[in-house]
Structures are given as structure tokens and as C-alpha cells.
Coordinates of C-alpha atoms in Angstrom, one line a residue:
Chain A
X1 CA 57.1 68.1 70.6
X2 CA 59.0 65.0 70.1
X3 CA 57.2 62.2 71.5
X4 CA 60.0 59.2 71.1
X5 CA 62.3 60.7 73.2
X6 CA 66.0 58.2 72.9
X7 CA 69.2 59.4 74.0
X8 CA 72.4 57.9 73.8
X9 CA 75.0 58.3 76.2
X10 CA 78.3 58.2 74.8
X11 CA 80.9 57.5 78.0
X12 CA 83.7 55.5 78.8
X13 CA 83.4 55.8 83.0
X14 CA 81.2 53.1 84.2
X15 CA 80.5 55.3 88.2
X16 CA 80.2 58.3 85.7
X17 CA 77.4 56.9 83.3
X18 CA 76.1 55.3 86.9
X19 CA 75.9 59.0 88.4
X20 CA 74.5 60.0 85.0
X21 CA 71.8 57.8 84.6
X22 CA 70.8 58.6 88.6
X23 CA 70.5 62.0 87.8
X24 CA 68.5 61.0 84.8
X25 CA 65.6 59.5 86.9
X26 CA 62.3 61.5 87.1
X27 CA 63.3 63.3 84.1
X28 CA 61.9 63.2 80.5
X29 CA 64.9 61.7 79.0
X30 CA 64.6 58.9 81.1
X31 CA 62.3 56.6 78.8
X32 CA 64.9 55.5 76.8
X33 CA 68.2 55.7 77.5
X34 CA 71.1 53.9 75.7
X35 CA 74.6 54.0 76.3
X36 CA 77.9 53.1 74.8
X37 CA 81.5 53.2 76.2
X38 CA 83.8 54.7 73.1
X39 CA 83.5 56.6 69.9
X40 CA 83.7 53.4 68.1
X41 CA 80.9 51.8 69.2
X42 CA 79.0 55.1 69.0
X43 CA 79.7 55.3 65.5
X44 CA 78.9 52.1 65.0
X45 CA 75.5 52.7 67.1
X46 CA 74.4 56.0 65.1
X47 CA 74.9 53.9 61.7
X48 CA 73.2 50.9 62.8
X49 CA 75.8 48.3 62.0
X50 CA 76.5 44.9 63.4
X51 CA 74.7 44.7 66.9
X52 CA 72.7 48.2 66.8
X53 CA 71.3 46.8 63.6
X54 CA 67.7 48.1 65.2
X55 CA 68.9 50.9 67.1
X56 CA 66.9 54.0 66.4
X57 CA 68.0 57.4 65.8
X58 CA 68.9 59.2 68.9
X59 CA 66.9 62.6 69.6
X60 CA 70.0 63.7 71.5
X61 CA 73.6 62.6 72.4
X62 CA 75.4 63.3 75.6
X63 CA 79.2 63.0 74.3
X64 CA 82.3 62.7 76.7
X65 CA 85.5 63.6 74.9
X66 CA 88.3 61.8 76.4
X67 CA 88.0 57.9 75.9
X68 CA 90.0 55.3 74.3
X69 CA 90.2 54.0 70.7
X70 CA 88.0 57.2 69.3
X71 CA 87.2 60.0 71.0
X72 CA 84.8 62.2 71.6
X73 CA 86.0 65.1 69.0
X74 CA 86.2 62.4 66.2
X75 CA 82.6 61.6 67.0
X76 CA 81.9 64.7 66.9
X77 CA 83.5 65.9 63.5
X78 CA 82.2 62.6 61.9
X79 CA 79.1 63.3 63.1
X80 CA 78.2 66.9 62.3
X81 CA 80.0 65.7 58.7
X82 CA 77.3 63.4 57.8
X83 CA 74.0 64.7 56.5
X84 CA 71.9 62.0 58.0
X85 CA 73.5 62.4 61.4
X86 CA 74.3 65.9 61.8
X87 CA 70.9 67.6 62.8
X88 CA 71.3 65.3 66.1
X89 CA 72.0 67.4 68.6
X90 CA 75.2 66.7 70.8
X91 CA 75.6 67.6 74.0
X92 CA 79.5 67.8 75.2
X93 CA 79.1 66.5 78.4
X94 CA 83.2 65.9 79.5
X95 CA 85.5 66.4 82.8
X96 CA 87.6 68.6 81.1
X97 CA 87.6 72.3 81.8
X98 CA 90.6 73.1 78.6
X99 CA 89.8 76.4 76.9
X100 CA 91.3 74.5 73.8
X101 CA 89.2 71.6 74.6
X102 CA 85.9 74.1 74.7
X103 CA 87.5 76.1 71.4
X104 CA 87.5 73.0 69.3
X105 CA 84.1 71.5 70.4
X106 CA 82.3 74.5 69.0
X107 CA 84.5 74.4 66.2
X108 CA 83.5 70.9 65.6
X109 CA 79.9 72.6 65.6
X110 CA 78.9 70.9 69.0
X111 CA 75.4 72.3 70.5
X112 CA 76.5 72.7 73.7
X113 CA 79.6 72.5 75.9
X114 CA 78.9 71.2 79.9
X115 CA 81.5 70.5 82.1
X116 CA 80.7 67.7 84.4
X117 CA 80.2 68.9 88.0
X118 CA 81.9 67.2 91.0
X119 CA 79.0 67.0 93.0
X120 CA 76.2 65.1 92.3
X121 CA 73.7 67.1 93.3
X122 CA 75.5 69.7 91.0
X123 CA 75.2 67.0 88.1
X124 CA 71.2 66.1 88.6
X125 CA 70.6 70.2 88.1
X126 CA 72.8 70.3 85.0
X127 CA 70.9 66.9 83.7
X128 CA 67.8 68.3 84.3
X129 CA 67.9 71.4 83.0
X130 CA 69.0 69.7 79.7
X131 CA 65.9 68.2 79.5
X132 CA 64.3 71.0 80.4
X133 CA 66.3 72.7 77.3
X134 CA 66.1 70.2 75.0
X135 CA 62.9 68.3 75.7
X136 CA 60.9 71.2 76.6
X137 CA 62.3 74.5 75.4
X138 CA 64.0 73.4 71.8
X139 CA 61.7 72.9 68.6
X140 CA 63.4 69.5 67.4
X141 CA 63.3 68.6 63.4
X142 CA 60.8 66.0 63.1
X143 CA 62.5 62.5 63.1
X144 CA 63.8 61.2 59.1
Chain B
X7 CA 158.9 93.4 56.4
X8 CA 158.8 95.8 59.2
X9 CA 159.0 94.6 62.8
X10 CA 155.3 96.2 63.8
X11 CA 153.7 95.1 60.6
X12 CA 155.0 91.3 61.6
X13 CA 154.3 91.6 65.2
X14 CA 150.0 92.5 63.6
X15 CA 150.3 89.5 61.5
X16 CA 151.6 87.4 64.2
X17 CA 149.0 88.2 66.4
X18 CA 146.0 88.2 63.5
X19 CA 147.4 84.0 63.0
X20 CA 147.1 83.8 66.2
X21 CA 143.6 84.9 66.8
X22 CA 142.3 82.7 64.0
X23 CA 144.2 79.5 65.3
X24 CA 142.1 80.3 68.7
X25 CA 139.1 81.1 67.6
X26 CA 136.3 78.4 68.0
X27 CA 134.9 80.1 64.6
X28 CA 135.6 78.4 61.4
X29 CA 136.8 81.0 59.1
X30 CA 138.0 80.6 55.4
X31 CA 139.1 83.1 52.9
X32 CA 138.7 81.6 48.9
X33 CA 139.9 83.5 46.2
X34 CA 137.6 85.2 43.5
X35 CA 138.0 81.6 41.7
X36 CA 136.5 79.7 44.3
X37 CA 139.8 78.4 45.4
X38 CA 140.5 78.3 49.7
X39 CA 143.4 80.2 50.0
X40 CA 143.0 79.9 54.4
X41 CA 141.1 77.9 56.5
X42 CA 141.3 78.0 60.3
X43 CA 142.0 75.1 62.1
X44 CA 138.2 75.4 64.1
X45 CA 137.0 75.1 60.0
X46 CA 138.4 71.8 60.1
X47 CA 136.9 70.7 63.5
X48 CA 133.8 72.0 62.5
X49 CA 133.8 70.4 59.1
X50 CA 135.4 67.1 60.1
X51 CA 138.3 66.9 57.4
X52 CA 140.7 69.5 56.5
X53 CA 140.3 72.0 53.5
X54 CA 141.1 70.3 50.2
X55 CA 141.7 71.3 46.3
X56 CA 138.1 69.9 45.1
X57 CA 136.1 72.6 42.6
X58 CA 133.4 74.6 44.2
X59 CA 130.9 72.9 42.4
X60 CA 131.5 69.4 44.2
X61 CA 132.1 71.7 48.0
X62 CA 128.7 70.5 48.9
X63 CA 129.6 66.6 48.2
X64 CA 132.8 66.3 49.3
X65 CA 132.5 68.3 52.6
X66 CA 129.3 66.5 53.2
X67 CA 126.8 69.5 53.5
X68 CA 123.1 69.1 53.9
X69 CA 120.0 70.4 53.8
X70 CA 118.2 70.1 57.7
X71 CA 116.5 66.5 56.2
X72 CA 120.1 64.9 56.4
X73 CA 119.2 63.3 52.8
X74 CA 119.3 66.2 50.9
X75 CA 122.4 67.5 49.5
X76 CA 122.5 72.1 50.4
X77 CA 122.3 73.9 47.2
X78 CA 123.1 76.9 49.1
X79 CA 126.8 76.4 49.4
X80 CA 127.7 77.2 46.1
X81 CA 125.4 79.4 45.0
X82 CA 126.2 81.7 48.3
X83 CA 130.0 81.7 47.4
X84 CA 129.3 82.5 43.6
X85 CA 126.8 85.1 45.0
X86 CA 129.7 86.7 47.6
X87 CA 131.9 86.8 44.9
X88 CA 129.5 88.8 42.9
X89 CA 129.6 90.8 45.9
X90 CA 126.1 89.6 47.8
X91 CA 126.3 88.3 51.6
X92 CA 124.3 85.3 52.2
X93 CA 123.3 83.2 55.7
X94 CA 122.2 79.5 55.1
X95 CA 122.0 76.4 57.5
X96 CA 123.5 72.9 56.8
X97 CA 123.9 70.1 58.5
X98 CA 127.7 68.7 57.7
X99 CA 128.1 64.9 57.9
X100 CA 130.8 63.1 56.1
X101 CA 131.8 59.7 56.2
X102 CA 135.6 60.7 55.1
X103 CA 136.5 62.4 57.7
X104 CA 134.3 62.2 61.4
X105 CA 131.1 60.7 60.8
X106 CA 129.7 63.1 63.5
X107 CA 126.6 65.2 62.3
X108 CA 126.7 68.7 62.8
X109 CA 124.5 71.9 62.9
X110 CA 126.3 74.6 61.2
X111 CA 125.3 78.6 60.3
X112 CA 127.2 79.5 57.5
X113 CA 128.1 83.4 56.7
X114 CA 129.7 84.1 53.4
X115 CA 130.5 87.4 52.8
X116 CA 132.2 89.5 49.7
X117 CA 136.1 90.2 50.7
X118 CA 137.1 93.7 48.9
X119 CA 140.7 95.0 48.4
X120 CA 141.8 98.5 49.8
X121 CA 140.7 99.6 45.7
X122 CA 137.1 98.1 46.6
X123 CA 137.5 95.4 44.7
X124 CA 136.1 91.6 45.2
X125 CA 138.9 89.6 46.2
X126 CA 137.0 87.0 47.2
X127 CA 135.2 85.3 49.9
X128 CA 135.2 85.2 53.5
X129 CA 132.7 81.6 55.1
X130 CA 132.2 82.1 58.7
X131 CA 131.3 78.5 60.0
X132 CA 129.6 78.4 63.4
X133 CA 129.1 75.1 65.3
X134 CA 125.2 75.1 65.9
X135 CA 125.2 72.2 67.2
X136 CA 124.4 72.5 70.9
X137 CA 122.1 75.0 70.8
X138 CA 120.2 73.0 68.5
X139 CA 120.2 70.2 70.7
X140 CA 119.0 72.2 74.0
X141 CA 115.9 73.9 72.0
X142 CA 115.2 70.4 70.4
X143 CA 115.4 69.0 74.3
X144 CA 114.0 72.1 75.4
X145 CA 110.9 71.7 72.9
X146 CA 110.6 67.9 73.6
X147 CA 110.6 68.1 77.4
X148 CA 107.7 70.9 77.1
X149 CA 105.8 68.5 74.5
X150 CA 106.1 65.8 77.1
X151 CA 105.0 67.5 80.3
X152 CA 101.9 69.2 78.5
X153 CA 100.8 65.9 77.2
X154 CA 101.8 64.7 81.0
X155 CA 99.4 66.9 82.3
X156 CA 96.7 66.9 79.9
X157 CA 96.2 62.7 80.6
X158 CA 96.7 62.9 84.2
X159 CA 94.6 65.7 84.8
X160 CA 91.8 63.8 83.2
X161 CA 93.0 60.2 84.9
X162 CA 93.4 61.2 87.9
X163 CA 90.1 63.4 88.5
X164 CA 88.3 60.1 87.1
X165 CA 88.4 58.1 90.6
X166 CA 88.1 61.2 92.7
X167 CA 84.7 62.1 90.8
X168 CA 84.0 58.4 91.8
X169 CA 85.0 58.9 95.4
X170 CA 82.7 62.0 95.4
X171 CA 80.1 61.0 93.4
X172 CA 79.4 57.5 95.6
X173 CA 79.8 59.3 99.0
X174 CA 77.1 61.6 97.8
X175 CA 74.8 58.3 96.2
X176 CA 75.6 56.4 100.1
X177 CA 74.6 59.8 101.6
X178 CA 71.2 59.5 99.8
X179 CA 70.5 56.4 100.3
X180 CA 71.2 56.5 104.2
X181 CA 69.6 59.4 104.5
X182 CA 68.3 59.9 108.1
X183 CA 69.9 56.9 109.2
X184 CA 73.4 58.7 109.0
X185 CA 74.4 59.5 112.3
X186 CA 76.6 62.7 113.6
X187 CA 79.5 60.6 113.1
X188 CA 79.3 59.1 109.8
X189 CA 78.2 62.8 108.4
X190 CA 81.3 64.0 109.7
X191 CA 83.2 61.3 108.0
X192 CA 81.3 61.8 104.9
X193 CA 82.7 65.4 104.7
X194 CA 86.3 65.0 105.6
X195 CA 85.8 62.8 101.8
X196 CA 84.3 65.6 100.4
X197 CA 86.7 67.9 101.6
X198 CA 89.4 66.1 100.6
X199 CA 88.4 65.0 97.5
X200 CA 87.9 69.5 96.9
X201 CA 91.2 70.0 98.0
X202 CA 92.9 67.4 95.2
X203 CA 90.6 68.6 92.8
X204 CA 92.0 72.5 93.3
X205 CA 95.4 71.0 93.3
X206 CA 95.5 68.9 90.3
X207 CA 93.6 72.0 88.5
X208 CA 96.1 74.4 89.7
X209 CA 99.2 72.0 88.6
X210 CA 97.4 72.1 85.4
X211 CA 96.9 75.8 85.1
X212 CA 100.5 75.8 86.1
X213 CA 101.8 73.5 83.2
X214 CA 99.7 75.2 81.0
X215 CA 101.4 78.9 81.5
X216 CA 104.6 76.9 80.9
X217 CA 104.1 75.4 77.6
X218 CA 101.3 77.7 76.0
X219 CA 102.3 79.7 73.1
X220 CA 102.4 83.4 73.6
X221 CA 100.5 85.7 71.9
X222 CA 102.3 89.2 72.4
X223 CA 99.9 92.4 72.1
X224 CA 99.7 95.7 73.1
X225 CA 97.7 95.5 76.1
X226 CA 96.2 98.2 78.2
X227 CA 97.3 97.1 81.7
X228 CA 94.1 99.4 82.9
X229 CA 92.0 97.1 81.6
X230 CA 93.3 93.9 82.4
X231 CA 93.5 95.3 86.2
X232 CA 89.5 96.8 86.0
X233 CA 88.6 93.2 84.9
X234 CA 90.6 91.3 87.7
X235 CA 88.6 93.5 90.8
X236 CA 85.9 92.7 89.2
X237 CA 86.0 89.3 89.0
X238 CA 87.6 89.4 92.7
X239 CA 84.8 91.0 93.9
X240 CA 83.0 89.2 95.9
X241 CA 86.3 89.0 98.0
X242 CA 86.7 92.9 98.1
X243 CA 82.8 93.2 99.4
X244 CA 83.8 90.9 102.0
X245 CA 87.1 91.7 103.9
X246 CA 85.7 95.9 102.8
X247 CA 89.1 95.9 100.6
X248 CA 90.3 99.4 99.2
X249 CA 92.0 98.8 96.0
X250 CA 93.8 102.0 94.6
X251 CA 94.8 101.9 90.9
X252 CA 97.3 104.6 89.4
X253 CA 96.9 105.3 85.9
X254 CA 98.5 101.8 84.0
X255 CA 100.6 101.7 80.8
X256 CA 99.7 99.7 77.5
X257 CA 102.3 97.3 77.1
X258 CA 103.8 94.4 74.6
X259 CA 102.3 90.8 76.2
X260 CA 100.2 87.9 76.2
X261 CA 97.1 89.6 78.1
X262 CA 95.6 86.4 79.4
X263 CA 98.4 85.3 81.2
X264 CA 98.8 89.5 82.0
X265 CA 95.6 88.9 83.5
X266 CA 96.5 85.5 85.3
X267 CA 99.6 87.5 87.2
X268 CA 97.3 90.6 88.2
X269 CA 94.3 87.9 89.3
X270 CA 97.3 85.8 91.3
X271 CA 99.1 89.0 92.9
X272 CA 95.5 91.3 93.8
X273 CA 93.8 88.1 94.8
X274 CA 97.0 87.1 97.8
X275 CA 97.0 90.7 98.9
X276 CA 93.6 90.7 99.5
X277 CA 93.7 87.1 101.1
X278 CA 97.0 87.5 103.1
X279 CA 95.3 90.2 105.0
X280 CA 95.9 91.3 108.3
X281 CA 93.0 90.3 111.1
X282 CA 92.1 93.9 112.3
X283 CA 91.7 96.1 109.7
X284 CA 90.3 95.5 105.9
X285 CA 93.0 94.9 103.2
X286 CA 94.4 99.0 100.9
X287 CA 96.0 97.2 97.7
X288 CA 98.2 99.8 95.6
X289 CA 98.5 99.1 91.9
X290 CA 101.4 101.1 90.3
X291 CA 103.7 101.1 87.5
X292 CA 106.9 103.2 86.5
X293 CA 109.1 103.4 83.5
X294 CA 112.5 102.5 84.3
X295 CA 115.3 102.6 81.4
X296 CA 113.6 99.5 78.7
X297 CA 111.4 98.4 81.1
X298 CA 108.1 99.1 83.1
X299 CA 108.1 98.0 87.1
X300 CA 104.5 97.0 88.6
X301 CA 104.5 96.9 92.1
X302 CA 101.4 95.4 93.9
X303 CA 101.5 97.0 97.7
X304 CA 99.1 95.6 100.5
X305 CA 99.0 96.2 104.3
X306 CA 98.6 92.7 105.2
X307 CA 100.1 90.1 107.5
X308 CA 104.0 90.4 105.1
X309 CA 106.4 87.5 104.6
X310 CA 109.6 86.9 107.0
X311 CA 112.5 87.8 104.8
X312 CA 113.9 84.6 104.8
X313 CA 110.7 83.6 102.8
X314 CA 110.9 86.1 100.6
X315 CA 112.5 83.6 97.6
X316 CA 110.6 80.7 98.9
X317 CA 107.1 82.1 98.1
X318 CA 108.0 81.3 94.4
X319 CA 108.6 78.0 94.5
X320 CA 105.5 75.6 93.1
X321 CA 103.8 73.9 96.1
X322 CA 105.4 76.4 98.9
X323 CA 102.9 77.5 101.4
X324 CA 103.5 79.4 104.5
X325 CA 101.0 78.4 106.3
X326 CA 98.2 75.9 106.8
X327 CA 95.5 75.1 104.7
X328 CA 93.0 75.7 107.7
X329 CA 94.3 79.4 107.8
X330 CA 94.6 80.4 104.5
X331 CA 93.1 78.3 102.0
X332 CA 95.7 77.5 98.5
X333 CA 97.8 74.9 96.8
X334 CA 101.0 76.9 97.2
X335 CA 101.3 76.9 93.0
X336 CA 99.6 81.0 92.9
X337 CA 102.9 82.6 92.9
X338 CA 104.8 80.3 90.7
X339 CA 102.7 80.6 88.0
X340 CA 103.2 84.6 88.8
X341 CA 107.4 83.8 88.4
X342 CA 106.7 81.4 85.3
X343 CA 104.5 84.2 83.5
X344 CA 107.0 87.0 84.0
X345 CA 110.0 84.6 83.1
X346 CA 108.2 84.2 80.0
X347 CA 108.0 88.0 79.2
X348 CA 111.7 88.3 80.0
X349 CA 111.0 89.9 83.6
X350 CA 112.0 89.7 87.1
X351 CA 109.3 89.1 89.7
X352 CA 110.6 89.9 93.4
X353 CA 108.9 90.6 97.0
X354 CA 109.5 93.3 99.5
X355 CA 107.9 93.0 103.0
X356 CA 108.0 93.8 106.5
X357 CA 105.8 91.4 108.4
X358 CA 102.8 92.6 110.7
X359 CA 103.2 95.8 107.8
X360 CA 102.3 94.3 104.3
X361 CA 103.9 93.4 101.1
X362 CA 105.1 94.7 98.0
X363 CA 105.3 92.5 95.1
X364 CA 107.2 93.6 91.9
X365 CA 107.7 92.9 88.6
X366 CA 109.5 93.9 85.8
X367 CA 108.2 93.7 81.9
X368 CA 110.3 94.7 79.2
X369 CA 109.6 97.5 77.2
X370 CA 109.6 95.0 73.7
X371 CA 108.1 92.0 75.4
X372 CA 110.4 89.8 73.9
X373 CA 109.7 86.2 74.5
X374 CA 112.1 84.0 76.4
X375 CA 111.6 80.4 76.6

């Protein structure tokens, strides 16, 4: 089991990361939990330039898709197209409901495709059962 | 020359000088021998002596880049005067004449003698012009309003998921402290904030049908209907609906959105149902000249006639939310998926009997846009 457990949320909502990160308490995931607002700075996070310089390696990545400058699907492709980042897995965890927006994801090779509930209490299942999945189900590659 | 034979040629000038058709005849040297006056309005300056080989120059025709000079021109009027038809598309602006661009479809064809032999050519010049621009408009408007919906779909479920979210956060917080009145408050939000949500998805779903490219298969109609009740089940169990299904045909069209008009149509005659006995739904379909006609039948609370058109219309609800629940969007996507497979969607009711709703699909499916 992975002991280090770090996830980085990759949102550009401040109430939606703040409903996230609720629904995060008095789970697994919740020892370390960092977030960023675009794809840029995710990017930027994931290679450890400039002010992640000592960021370490997420064990999973909750990824929205719409937000500005770069978006979630470029994360995504640049992501599963690097060999040092690719065995991270991503969660999609978006508003959108698009069959097209679905299609590409897996395309794109995302792990997992979640459409963000409404209701809150909704979202703190769906978070938990994440961990559940992914903290306590899934065999993880040992961290690089 | 005899009188009839003038009185033809009289009348065959006088056709050409009408018509809104270019049309010139050149000789089997390449030489134009007649040109319409609707050639000359199409082309922008009258037919002159200049050799076939500088046509495409002079006249100013291009390839659909408006930089690139046609090759086609000459080649297609060597080629008809070899005998060969040819169709090509240019884009005529000259700077001698008008300076106007224009869309032009160009037909050359071989002209033979009574003997059957080449005579020439015949160039058939069709102004293109304002189709082009309504399908270029027509493509652009759709462009716009998918991209339209696609960011304000997302922008504007942003601050209702914050709405929602924080009424549920202040509702744990409070907790038992929330008294009958506040609760109730609380969920009016909620409510409300469901209510936009299903509108702004079903104006989505709506846009979508509109601008989605259609895939056109044979589809089995049977199917499609089997996997409609069975995603409206839970309804049917319910109201104790009776669904009767005549044997379907397999016909040319998109089956998603197939499925989308079956889901809309089943799903009102099983909600629209009357309040003292449980909803019968016929599903038929007959063969009528090129086309098939579905007819959905129900025995449930019908539409006043003068309705009838109305129900079509996005956002046009008969009645209140409180009674039957909807966003009033249902039956126009119903009208935008059988305009897109060339049909005719139509309703037939007697209120306090039931409804029929119709529709027609083409035998070809051809697409419309």
C-alpha cells in the first residue's frame, strides 16, 4: 500500500475546490492535499519548476477540464505523454456531462471519468469512494 | 427563311436573353461564337476575342483560395471539344470589369452537329453565389451557437453549483439549530437551483441535436423502441402503463437522436396521462409512398387544438411546473430531430381522449440542414 499518500487537485472554482476539500475530510486522501487553479500551474507543479521546486510526485490527480489558459485535456495529453508522469493516475473530476467531452478523456487515456454531483452530499460519496478505489482497492506502482 | 423556322429562332434568342443562366457556345477552335447577356453579368465584362489559353486570366477565374489562378477552364473546354463533359467551381473576380467576387459552377459540355460531330462547346455558368453565402452563414451561425452553448453551459452551472453547494455546507453547519422556517427556505434554493440545472441541460441537449453531425444508418426502429421502455421503466411500473408495440421497420438515420425522439414522444404519453386510469401507448409505423409514418397514440389528458402547433415551440409548456414537471424544450428537440431527417412531425388530439403524435421519415434519410 502506498504509505505517502499526496494528491493534487487541479481546479479553477475556488467554492468547488472548497466543497472538494470538505468532502475530502475523514478520508485517506486528506493528509496531503495540494491544489492548483489551471493546467499551467499544474504542469508547472508535476515538473517541479519555479515555486513547486520541492513538490513531490502526486499519488493521484483530481483533474477538472474546463479552466483558463490550459485545460484540463492538455494536462491530460501532456501528461499521459511523458514517461515520468504518465503512470500517475488522473482522475477527471469535471461539471461537464458532453459525451464528446467523456469520448476524448478516455482517449486521452484518463483513468477515470466523474462528473461532479450537484449536491454535496452526492460529491462526499463520490470523493470517498475514490479513496476507497484508489487508496484501498488499487495496487499503485511503487513511487520513482 | 421560312416564317415558322424564324418565329423558333425568335423565340430560342429570346429565351437565352431571359435566362438568369450564363450560356456560351465556342467553336471547335475555342473561339465564342454566343454569349448570353446573364454570361456577362455573371462574369462581369462582356465576352472578348482573347485565346483560350489566357480565358482563365482575362476573365479572372479562380480556384476557391481567390489567389490561385483555375486550371480547369481550359483544360474542360479542350476536354468538351474532345467530346468529354466536365463540372468545375471558380470563383470569378476581375478588376476590369466589376470587381465583385463571384461563386460560379461551370458546365461545359461537347456540342454535336445533326452528323454527330463536335462542333464545339456549350459553358453553362451558374451564379453560386448566394447559396454559398447562406451555407457559409448557415455553417457559421451553427459554429457560433454550439460554441454559445458549450461555455455557457459550463459558466452558468458554476454559481448555481455554488448556490447549492453552500446552502448544503450552512445546512450542516446549523444543523439542529435550523428551524421549520429556514428548512423550508433552504429548499425552495434547492429546488430552484434543480430546476435551472434541468433547463440549462435541456437547452443544451437541445443545441446539441441542432448542430451535431448525423450519422445515417440502418436502424432497427424495434430496437431503438425496446431500449427506450426500458430505460422509462421505472415510470411504466409506476402509473401501471401498457405500452403496445407493432412490429417496427429498419430505417436510414442517426439512431441516437432515433432514440432521443422515441424517449421524448413514449416518455410525454406516459407523463401527460389522464388521472383515472393508467396510461395504453401505441407504437406504430406504415409505409406511405417514400416515406414511413410513426404514430405514438396514448389515452391521456390530449392538447386543445389550438395548441396543437404550439407544443413545438422550445420553452412552450401547457401547464405548470407543479403539475407536470418539464422545461417545455421535449418536443422541440422531437421537431428539430425529424427536421433533420427531412420529416414532418404533427399532433392529433382530442382532449380528455389522448394524443396521437406523428412523424414522417423518409424512405432515403436524406439529411437536410
Amino acid at each position: 500500500m502506498n504509505q505517502l499518500i499526496n494528491i493534487l487537485i487541479v481546479d479553477d472554482s475556488a467554492d468547488d475546490i472548497e466543497f472538494t476539500l470538505a468532502a475530502l475530510k475523514g478520508t485517506k486522501l486528506a493528509n496531503d492535499i495540494n491544489v492548483v487553479n489551471d493546467g499551467v500551474e499544474a504542469m508547472d507543479y508535476l515538473n517541479k519548476k519555479g515555486k513547486y521546486e520541492s513538490a513531490s510526485k502526486p499519488s493521484l490527480v483530481l483533474l477538472d477540464l474546463n479552466m483558463p489558459r490550459k485545460d484540463g485535456r492538455e494536462v491530460l495529453s501532456e501528461m499521459k505523454a511523458d514517461p515520468e508522469l504518465r503512470q500517475i493516475p488522473v482522475v477527471i473530476l469535471t461539471t461537464s456531462q458532453a459525451e464528446e467531452d467523456i469520448v476524448r478523456s478516455y482517449d486521452l487515456h484518463a483513468n477515470c471519468y466523474i462528473s461532479k454531483p450537484v449536491d454535496l452530499q452526492a460529491l462526499s460519496q463520490i470523493v470517498k469512494s475514490i479513496d476507497d478505489f484508489w487508496f484501498g482497492v488499487v495496487q499503485l506502482p511503487p513511487p520513482r | 427563311m421560312p416564317k415558322l423556322l424564324s418565329q423558333h429562332l425568335h423565340l430560342v434568342e429570346s429565351i437565352f436573353e431571359c435566362i438568369g443562366l450564363g450560356v456560351v457556345v465556342i467553336d471547335e477552335l475555342g473561339a465564342i461564337i454566343f454569349c448570353n447577356p446573364a454570361a456577362s453579368t455573371i462574369v462581369g465584362i462582356s465576352a472578348e476575342k482573347v485565346p483560350l489559353e489566357k480565358w482563365t486570366e482575362h476573365y479572372g477565374f479562380y480556384l476557391p483560395d481567390g489567389i490561385t489562378l483555375c486550371p480547369d477552364t481550359e483544360s474542360s473546354i479542350v476536354a468538351a471539344i474532345s467530346g468529354v463533359s466536365a463540372d468545375f467551381e471558380v470563383l470569378i473576380q476581375n478588376h476590369l470589369g466589376s470587381v465583385r467576387s463571384k461563386w460560379c459552377t461551370i458546365h461545359v459540355k461537347p456540342l454535336k452537329s445533326a452528323e454527330n460531330e463536335i462542333t464545339g462547346a456549350l459553358l453553362l455558368i451558374q451564379d453560386t453565389s448566394e447559396q454559398k453565402k447562406l451555407s457559409d452563414e448557415a455553417a457559421r451561425s451553427n459554429t457560433a451557437l454550439q460554441q454559445f452553448a458549450t461555455v455557457a453551459a459550463h459558466d452558468l452551472q458554476e454559481p448555481l453549483r455554488s448556490i447549492s453547494g453552500f446552502t448544503d455546507m450552512l445546512a450542516q453547519f446549523q444543523g439542529e439549530r435550523l428551524d421549520e422556517k429556514s428548512t423550508r427556505c433552504m429548499n425552495k434554493i434547492k429546488d430552484g437551483v434543480t430546476r435551472m440545472q434541468t433547463l440549462i441541460n435541456d437547452l443544451l441537449t437541445y443545441s446539441r441535436i441542432q448542430t451535431k453531425p448525423q450519422i445515417l444508418q440502418p436502424t432497427n426502429c424495434n430496437e431503438i423502441v425496446a431500449s427506450c421502455i426500458k430505460s422509462l421503466n421505472a415510470s411504466i411500473t409506476k402509473s401501471g402503463a401498457q405500452i403496445n408495440v407493432d412490429f417496427l421497420p429498419t430505417i436510414t438515420a442517426d439512431a441516437s437522436q432515433l432514440s432521443q425522439l422515441f424517449q421524448n414522444l413514449i416518455g410525454n404519453a406516459l407523463k401527460f396521462c389522464a388521472a383515472d386510469k393508467p396510461p395504453v401507448v401505441w407504437i406504430r409505423a406504415r409505409r406511405e409512398a417514400t416515406l414511413w409514418l410513426f404514430s405514438i397514440e396514448d389515452n391521456g389528458i390530449g392538447i386543445a387544438p389550438e395548441f396543437a402547433e404550439r407544443v413545438f415551440r422550445i420553452f412552450q409548456r401547457l401547464h405548470s411546473s407543479t403539475a407536470y414537471a418539464g422545461t417545455g424544450i421535449g418536443l422541440a428537440i422531437c421537431q428539430t430531430i425529424v427536421d433533420r431527417h427531412g420529416g414532418r412531425i404533427w399532433v392529433e388530439s382530442e382532449p380528455g381522449i389522448g394524443s396521437t403524435f406523428y412523424f414522417t421519415i423518409p424512405e432515403c434519410g436524406e439529411e437536410t440542414t
